[in-house]
Every structure is written in structure tokens, then in C-alpha cells.
Tab-separated table of C-alpha atoms in Angstrom:
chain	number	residue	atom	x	y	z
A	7	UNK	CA	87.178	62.848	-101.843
A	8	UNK	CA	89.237	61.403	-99.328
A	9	UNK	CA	91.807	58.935	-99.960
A	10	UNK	CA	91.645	55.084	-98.530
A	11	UNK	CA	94.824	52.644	-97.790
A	12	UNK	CA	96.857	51.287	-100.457
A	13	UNK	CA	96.520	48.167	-99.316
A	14	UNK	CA	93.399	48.092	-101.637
A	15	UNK	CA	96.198	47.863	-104.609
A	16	UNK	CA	96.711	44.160	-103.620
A	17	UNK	CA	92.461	43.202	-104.905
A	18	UNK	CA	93.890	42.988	-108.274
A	19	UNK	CA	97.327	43.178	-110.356
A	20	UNK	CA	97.973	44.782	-113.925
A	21	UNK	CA	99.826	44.214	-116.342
A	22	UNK	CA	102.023	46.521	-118.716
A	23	UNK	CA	103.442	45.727	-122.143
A	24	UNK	CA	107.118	46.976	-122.866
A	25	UNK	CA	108.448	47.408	-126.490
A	26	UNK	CA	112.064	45.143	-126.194
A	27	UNK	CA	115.326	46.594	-127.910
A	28	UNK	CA	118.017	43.775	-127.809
A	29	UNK	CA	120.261	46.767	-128.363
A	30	UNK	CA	119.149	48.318	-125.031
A	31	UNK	CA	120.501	47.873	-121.580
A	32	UNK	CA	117.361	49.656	-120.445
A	33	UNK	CA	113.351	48.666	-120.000
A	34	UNK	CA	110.606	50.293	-119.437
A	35	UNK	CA	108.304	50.324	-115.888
A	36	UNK	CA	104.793	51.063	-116.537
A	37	UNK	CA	104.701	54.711	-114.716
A	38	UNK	CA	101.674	53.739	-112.427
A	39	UNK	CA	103.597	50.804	-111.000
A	40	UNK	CA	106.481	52.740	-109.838
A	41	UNK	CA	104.063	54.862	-107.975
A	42	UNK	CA	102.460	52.401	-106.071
A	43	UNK	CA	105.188	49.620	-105.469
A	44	UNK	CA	108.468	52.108	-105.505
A	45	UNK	CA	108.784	51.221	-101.545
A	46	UNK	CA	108.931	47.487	-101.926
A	47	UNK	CA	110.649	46.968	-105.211
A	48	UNK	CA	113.213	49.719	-105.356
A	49	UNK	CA	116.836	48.995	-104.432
A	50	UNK	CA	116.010	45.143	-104.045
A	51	UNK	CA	116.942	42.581	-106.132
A	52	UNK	CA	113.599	41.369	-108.436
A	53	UNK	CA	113.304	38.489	-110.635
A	54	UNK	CA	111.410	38.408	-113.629
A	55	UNK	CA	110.109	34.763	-114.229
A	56	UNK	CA	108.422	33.500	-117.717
A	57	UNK	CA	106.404	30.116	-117.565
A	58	UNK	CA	108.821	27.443	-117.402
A	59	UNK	CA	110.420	29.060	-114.607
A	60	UNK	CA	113.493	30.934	-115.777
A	61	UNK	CA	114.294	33.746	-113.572
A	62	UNK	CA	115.956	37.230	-114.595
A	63	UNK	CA	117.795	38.915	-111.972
A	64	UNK	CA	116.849	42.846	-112.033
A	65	UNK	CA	117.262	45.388	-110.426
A	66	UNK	CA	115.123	48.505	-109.480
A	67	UNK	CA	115.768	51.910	-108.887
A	68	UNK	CA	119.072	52.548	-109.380
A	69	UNK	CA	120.577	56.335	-109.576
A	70	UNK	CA	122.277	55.883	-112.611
A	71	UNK	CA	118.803	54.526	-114.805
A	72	UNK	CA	116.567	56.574	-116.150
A	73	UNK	CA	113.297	57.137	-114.511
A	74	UNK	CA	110.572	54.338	-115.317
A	75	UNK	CA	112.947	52.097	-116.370
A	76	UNK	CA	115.103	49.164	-115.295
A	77	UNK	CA	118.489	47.199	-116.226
A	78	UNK	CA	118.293	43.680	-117.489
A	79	UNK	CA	117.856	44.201	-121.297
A	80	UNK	CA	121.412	42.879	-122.196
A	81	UNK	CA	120.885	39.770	-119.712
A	82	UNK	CA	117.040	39.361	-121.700
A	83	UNK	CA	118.578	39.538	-125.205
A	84	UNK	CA	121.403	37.091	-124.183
A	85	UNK	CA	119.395	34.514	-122.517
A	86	UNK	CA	117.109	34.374	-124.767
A	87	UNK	CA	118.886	35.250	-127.867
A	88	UNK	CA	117.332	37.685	-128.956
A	89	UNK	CA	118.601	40.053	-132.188
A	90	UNK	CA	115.077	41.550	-133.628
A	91	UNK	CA	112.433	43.685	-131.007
A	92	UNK	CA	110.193	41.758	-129.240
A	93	UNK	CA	106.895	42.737	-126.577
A	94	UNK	CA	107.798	41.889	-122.742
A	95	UNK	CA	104.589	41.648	-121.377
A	96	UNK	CA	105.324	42.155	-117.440
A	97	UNK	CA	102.607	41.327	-114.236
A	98	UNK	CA	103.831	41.750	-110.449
A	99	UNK	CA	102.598	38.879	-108.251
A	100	UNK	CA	104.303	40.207	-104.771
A	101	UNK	CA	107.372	39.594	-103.229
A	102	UNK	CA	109.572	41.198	-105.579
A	103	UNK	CA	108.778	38.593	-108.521
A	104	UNK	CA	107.256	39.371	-111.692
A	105	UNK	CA	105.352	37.179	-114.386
A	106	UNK	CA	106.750	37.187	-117.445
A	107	UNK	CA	105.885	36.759	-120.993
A	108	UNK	CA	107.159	37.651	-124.651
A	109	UNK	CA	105.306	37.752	-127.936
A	110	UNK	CA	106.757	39.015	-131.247
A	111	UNK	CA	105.516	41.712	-132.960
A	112	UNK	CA	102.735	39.876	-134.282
A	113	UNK	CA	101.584	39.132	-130.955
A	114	UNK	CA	102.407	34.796	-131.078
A	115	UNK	CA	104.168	34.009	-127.941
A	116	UNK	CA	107.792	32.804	-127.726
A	117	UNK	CA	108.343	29.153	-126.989
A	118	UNK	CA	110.384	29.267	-123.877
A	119	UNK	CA	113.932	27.207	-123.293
A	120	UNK	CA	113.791	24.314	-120.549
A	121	UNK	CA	114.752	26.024	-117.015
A	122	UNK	CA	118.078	24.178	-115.895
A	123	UNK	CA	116.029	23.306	-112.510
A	124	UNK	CA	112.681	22.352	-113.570
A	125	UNK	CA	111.060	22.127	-110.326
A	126	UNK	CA	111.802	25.220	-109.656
A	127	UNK	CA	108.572	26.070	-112.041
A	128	UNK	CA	105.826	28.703	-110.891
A	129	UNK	CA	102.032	28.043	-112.110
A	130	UNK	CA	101.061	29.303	-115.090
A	131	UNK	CA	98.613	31.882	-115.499
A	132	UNK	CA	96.487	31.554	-118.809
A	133	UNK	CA	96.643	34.649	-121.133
A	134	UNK	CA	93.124	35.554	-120.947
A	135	UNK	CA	93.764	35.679	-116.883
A	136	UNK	CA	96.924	37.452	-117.463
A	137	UNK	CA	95.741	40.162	-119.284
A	138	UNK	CA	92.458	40.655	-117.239
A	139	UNK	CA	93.670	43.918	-115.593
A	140	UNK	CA	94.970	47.027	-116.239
A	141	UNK	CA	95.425	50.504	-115.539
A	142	UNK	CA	93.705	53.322	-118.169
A	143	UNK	CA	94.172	57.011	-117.284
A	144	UNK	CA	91.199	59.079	-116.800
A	145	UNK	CA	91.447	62.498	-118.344
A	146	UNK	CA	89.062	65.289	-117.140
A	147	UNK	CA	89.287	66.908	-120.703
A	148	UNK	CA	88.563	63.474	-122.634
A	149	UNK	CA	85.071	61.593	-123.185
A	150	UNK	CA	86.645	58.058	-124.568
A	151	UNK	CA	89.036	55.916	-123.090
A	152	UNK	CA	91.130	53.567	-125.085
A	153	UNK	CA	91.316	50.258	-123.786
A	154	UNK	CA	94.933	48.227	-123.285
A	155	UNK	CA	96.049	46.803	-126.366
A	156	UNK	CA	96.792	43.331	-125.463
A	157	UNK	CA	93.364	42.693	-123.492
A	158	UNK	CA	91.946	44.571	-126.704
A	159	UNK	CA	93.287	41.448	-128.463
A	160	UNK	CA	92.483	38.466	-126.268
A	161	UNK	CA	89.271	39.467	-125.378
A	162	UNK	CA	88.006	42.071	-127.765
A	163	UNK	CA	86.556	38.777	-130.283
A	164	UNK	CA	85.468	37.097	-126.859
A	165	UNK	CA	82.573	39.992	-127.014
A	166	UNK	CA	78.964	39.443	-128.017
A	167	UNK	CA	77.691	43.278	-127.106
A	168	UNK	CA	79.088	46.474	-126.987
A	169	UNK	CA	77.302	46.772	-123.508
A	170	UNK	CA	79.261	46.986	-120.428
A	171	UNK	CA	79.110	47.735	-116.698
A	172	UNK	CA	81.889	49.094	-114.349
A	173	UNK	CA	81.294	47.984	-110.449
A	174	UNK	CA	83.079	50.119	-107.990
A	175	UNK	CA	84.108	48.152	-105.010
A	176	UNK	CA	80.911	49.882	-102.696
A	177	UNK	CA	78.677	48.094	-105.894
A	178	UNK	CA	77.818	51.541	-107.808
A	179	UNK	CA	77.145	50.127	-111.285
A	180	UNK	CA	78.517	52.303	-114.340
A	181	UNK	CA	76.578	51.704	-117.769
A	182	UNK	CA	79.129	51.782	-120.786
A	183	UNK	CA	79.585	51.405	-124.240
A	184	UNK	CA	82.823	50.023	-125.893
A	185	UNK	CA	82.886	50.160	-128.825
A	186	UNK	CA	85.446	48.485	-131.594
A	187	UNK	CA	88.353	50.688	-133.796
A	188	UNK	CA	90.748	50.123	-136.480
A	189	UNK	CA	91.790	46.514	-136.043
A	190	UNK	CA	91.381	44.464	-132.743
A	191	UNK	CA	91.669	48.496	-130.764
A	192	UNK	CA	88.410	49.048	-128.061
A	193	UNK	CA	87.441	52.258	-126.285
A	194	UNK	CA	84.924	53.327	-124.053
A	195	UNK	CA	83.026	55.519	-126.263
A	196	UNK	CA	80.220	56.253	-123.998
A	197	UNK	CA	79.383	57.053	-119.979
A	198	UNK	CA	82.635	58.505	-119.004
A	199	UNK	CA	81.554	61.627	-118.348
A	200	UNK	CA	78.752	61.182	-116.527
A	201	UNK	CA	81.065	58.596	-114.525
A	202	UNK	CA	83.397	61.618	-113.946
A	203	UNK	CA	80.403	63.402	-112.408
A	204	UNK	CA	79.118	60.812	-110.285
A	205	UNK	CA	82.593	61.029	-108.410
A	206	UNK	CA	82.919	64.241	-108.625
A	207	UNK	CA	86.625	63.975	-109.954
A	208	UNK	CA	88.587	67.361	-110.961
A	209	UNK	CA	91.236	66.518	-111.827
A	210	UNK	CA	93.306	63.523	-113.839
A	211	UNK	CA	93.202	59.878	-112.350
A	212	UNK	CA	93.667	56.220	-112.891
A	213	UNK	CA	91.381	53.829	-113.339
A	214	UNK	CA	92.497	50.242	-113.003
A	215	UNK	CA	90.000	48.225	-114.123
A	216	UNK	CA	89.524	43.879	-114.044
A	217	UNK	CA	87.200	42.202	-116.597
A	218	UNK	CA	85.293	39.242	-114.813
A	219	UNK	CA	83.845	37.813	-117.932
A	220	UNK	CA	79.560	38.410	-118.749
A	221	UNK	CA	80.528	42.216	-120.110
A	222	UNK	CA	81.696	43.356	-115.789
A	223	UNK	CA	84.471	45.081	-115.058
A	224	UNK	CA	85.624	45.999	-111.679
A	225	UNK	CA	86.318	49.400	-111.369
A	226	UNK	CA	88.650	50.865	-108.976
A	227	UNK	CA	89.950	54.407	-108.853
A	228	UNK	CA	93.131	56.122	-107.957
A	229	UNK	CA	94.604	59.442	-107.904
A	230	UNK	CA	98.142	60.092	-109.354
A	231	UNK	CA	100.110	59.621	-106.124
A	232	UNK	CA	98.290	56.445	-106.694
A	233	UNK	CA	95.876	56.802	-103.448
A	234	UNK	CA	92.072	55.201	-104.134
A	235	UNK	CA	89.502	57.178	-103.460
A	236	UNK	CA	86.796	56.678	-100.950
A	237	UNK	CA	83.853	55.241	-102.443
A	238	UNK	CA	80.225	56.100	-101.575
A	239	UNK	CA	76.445	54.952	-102.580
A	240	UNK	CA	73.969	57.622	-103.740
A	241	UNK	CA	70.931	57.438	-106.072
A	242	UNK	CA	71.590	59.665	-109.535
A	243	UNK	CA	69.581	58.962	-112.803
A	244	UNK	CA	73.161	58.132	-114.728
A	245	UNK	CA	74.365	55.340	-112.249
A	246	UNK	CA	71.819	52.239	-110.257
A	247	UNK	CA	73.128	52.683	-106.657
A	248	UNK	CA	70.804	49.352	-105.781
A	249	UNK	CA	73.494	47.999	-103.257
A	250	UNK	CA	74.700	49.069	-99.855
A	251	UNK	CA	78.297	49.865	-98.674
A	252	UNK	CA	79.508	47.407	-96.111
A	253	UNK	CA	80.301	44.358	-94.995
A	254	UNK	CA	77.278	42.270	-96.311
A	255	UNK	CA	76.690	43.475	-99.659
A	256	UNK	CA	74.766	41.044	-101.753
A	257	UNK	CA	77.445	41.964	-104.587
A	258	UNK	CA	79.966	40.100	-102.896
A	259	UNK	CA	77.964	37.164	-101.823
A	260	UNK	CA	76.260	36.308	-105.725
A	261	UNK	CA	78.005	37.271	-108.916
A	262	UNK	CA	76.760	35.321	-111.841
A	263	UNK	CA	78.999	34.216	-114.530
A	264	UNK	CA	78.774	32.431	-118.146
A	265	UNK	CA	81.383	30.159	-119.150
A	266	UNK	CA	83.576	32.003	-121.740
A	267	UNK	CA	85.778	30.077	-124.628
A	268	UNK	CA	88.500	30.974	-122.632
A	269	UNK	CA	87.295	29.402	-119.582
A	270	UNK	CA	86.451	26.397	-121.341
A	271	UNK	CA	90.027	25.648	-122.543
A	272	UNK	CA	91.565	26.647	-119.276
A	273	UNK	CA	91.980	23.889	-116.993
A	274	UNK	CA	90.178	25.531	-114.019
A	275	UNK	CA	87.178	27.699	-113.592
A	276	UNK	CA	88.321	31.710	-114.182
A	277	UNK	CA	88.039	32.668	-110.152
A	278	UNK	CA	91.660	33.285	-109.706
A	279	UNK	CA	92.735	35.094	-106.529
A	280	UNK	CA	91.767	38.760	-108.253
A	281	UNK	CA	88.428	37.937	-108.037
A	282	UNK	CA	88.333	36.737	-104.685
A	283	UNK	CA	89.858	39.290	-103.261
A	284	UNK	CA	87.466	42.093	-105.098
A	285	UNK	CA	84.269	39.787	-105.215
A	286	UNK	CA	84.450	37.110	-102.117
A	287	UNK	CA	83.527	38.179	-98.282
A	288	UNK	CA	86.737	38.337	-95.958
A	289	UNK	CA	86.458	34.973	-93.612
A	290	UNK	CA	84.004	33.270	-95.288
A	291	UNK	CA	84.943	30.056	-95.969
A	292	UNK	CA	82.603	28.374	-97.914
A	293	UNK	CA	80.071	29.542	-100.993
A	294	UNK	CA	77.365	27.911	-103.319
A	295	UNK	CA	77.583	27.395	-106.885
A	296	UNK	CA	74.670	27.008	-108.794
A	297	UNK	CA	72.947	27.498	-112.431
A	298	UNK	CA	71.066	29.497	-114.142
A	299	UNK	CA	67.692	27.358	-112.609
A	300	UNK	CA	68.995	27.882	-108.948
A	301	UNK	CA	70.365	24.228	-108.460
A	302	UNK	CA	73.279	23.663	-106.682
């Protein structure tokens, strides 16, 4: 299929999970992200910046670093003071910053020193909303995908079937299975391959994929120069095709949701701006909210 802009890589961010060496100068780039945000990142100074709004200065690109990775380890570790391994969980938010949090190896996050400005301080995003989205490979020669381990473990217990849909953004809707491994691990142990067919794909992609809560994810799908594909409606026995591809499809006009325990405890209703920029119509300004029942 042919290939649409990469401007469609804004709808919705990922995150990556690093493995932290204090003893390294050197971190590690998820692969996909250097692909698609080489052009603005590289050679530029970027700031990593954890909740309370300390900023790392790094820098990306450089001839003498290894592919996929990036200098600042040495400046982490001493900061932060670091001597033992620790998991830099990393999500780009534009304009060269980064979102930045660190757990141990048990997964408990750090608690983070006082910034020496602290109105310079950046909103928080909640951990369920931070690890939302991600990128999976899609293999040609495999029929389960294994899901990313740290939305494995925030929202893996958050899950009452083993049930799911994928939504492309033209509203084909993909019937899966996930189903639970050893520990908190999830994979998609069923519909791949007919989900393979259905696009016709021949050869390795990416999926990057953003869980809106009810057992949805938004599915969107890229090829390894990290072009999407173009997307298309057509009525198969393995996929419902009920919606229509343009600018006033009902999918992005009602999308139901239940309240999740993580929604509850978060001080806001879960429609951050990844959602509104895969689910919400362009220029509309105003939308209804109502219940189960139909009231408003």
C-alpha cells in the first residue's frame, strides 16, 4: 500500500523503557524513535525532564556514539546519585523535550529531588497515561505479539476480559485476544494473522498502538522507514468494516468509555491530547458527554 505523511506520528506518542548503567556514559534510543524523529532531534540540544521539573541536557546524534544511543548517563548517575541499575522510562512530547521517569528494578518509582527553580515545573502525566502507547513490531513469520512490559504492568490487572479490539484510524475494527503469561507479561495470542491479511502486509512493520480504556486500542501502522500506511474500508468475514473513511465518521464523533480505577484516582478525566488528536473531529469545538441512558 501506499504510504501517508508522517505528520500522522504526532496522533499519539510512545514510550520506551531503557535499562540504566551508572557505569555507562551511554543510553539507549528506542530504534523506532530514531527513525521517525532523527530530523528534529539529532544534532540539537534535548532535555530530558522528570516530574518536578529537573532538566538533563542531552545530546543526539553525535558521530562518536553508538547508533541508538545517546550521552548523558554520567550527568543521570551524578544528579541523581545513582550507584545500582535503574529503568529510565523515556516519552517525547515535541520540541526537543522528553518526559522522564525512573523506577528501580522492582518497578516503584524514584522520589525525585526538589528542582532548584520550582516554577519551572511541567504537568505531570499520570502513569497509566504515560504508558498508554507504544510501538510492537509486527513480524510476517509470527502469530503472537508480546505486549510492552511496563503497560503489561499498569494495566494488565486493570483487565476484566481477554477480549480486545484494534481501531485503525479509517474505523476498521480488529477482534483480538490477549491473553496473560508468566507474571504480569500479555500477548496478543489471537487475530494477528488474519489482521496481517486484511492489510495485505508482506513484509515486517510496526504497529504503534494506544489503549483508550473499555478493552480499545488504536491501531496505527507503519513500515520500517517508519511511513504509515494508507488505510482503507472493505467488508471481509475476519474484520466489521461498519464505518466509512472520511471526514464525518461516526467513530470520531461517539466513543464510549467506562471509568477505569485509574481514571478515578487521576485528577482529570483520561482524554489527554492522544485521544483527541486520534478520536476528536479537526475544528470542532464543542462535544456532548453523556451516560450510559443518553442524558447529557
Amino acid at each position: 500500500m501506499a504510504s501517508s505523511s508522517r505528520k500522522a506520528m504526532m496522533y499519539c506518542q510512545p514510550f520506551w523503557v531503557s535499562i540504566f548503567n551508572p557505569t555507562k556514559e551511554y543510553i539507549q534510543f528506542d530504534p523506532a524513535f530514531v527513525v521517525y524523529w532523527s530530523k528534529e532531534v539529532r544534532h540539537n540540544l534535548n532535555y530530558l525532564v522528570d516530574p518536578r521539573g529537573n532538566k538533563i541536557v542531552i545530546r543526539i546524534g553525535q558521530t562518536s556514539v553508538p547508533e541508538n544511543f545517546f550521552c548523558g548517563g554520567y550527568e543521570i548517575a551524578s544528579f541523581y546519585k545513582f550507584k545500582e541499575n535503574y529503568f529510565l522510562a523515556v516519552k517525547y512530547l515535541g520540541n526537543r523535550v522528553f518526559d522522564l521517569r525512573i523506577f528501580d528494578i522492582d518497578m516503584t518509582e524514584i522520589q525525585y529531588p526538589a528542582p532548584k527553580n520550582p516554577t519551572d515545573v511541567h504537568p505531570e502525566i499520570p502513569l497509566p497515561r504515560f504508558f498508554n502507547c507504544f510501538n510492537v513490531k509486527l513480524s510476517i513469520q509470527q502469530e503472537s505479539i508480546t505486549l510492552a512490559d511496563a503497560f503489561s504492568r499498569f494495566w494488565g490487572p486493570t483487565f476484566a476480559s481477554d477480549n480486545f479490539e484494534m481501531i485503525d484510524p479509517v474505523g476498521n475494527i480488529h477482534q483480538i485476544i490477549i491473553s496473560r503469561g508468566f507474571l504480569h507479561m500479555r500477548f496478543i495470542t489471537k487475530g494477528i494473522p488474519q489482521f496481517i491479511k486484511y492489510y495485505d502486509i508482506k513484509n515486517d512493520h510496526v504497529l504503534r498502538l494506544t489503549y483508550m480504556g473499555d478493552n480499545k486500542f488504536i491501531v496505527r501502522i507503519f513500515d520500517l522507514a517508519g511511513d504509515e500506511i494508507t488505510y482503507i474500508t472493505k467488508s471481509t468475514d475476519e474484520c466489521s468494516t461498519t464505518m466509512e473513511s472520511n471526514d464525518e465518521n461516526p467513530f470520531y464523533f461517539s466513543t464510549e468509555k467506562t471509568l477505569s480505577e485509574n481514571d478515578i484516582r487521576s485528577s482529570s478525566l483520561y482524554l489527554d491530547a492522544q485521544f483527541a488528536d486520534v478520536a476528536l473531529v479537526k475544528n470542532q469545538k464543542i462535544y456532548n458527554l453523556s451516560n450510559e441512558n443518553g442524558d447529557l
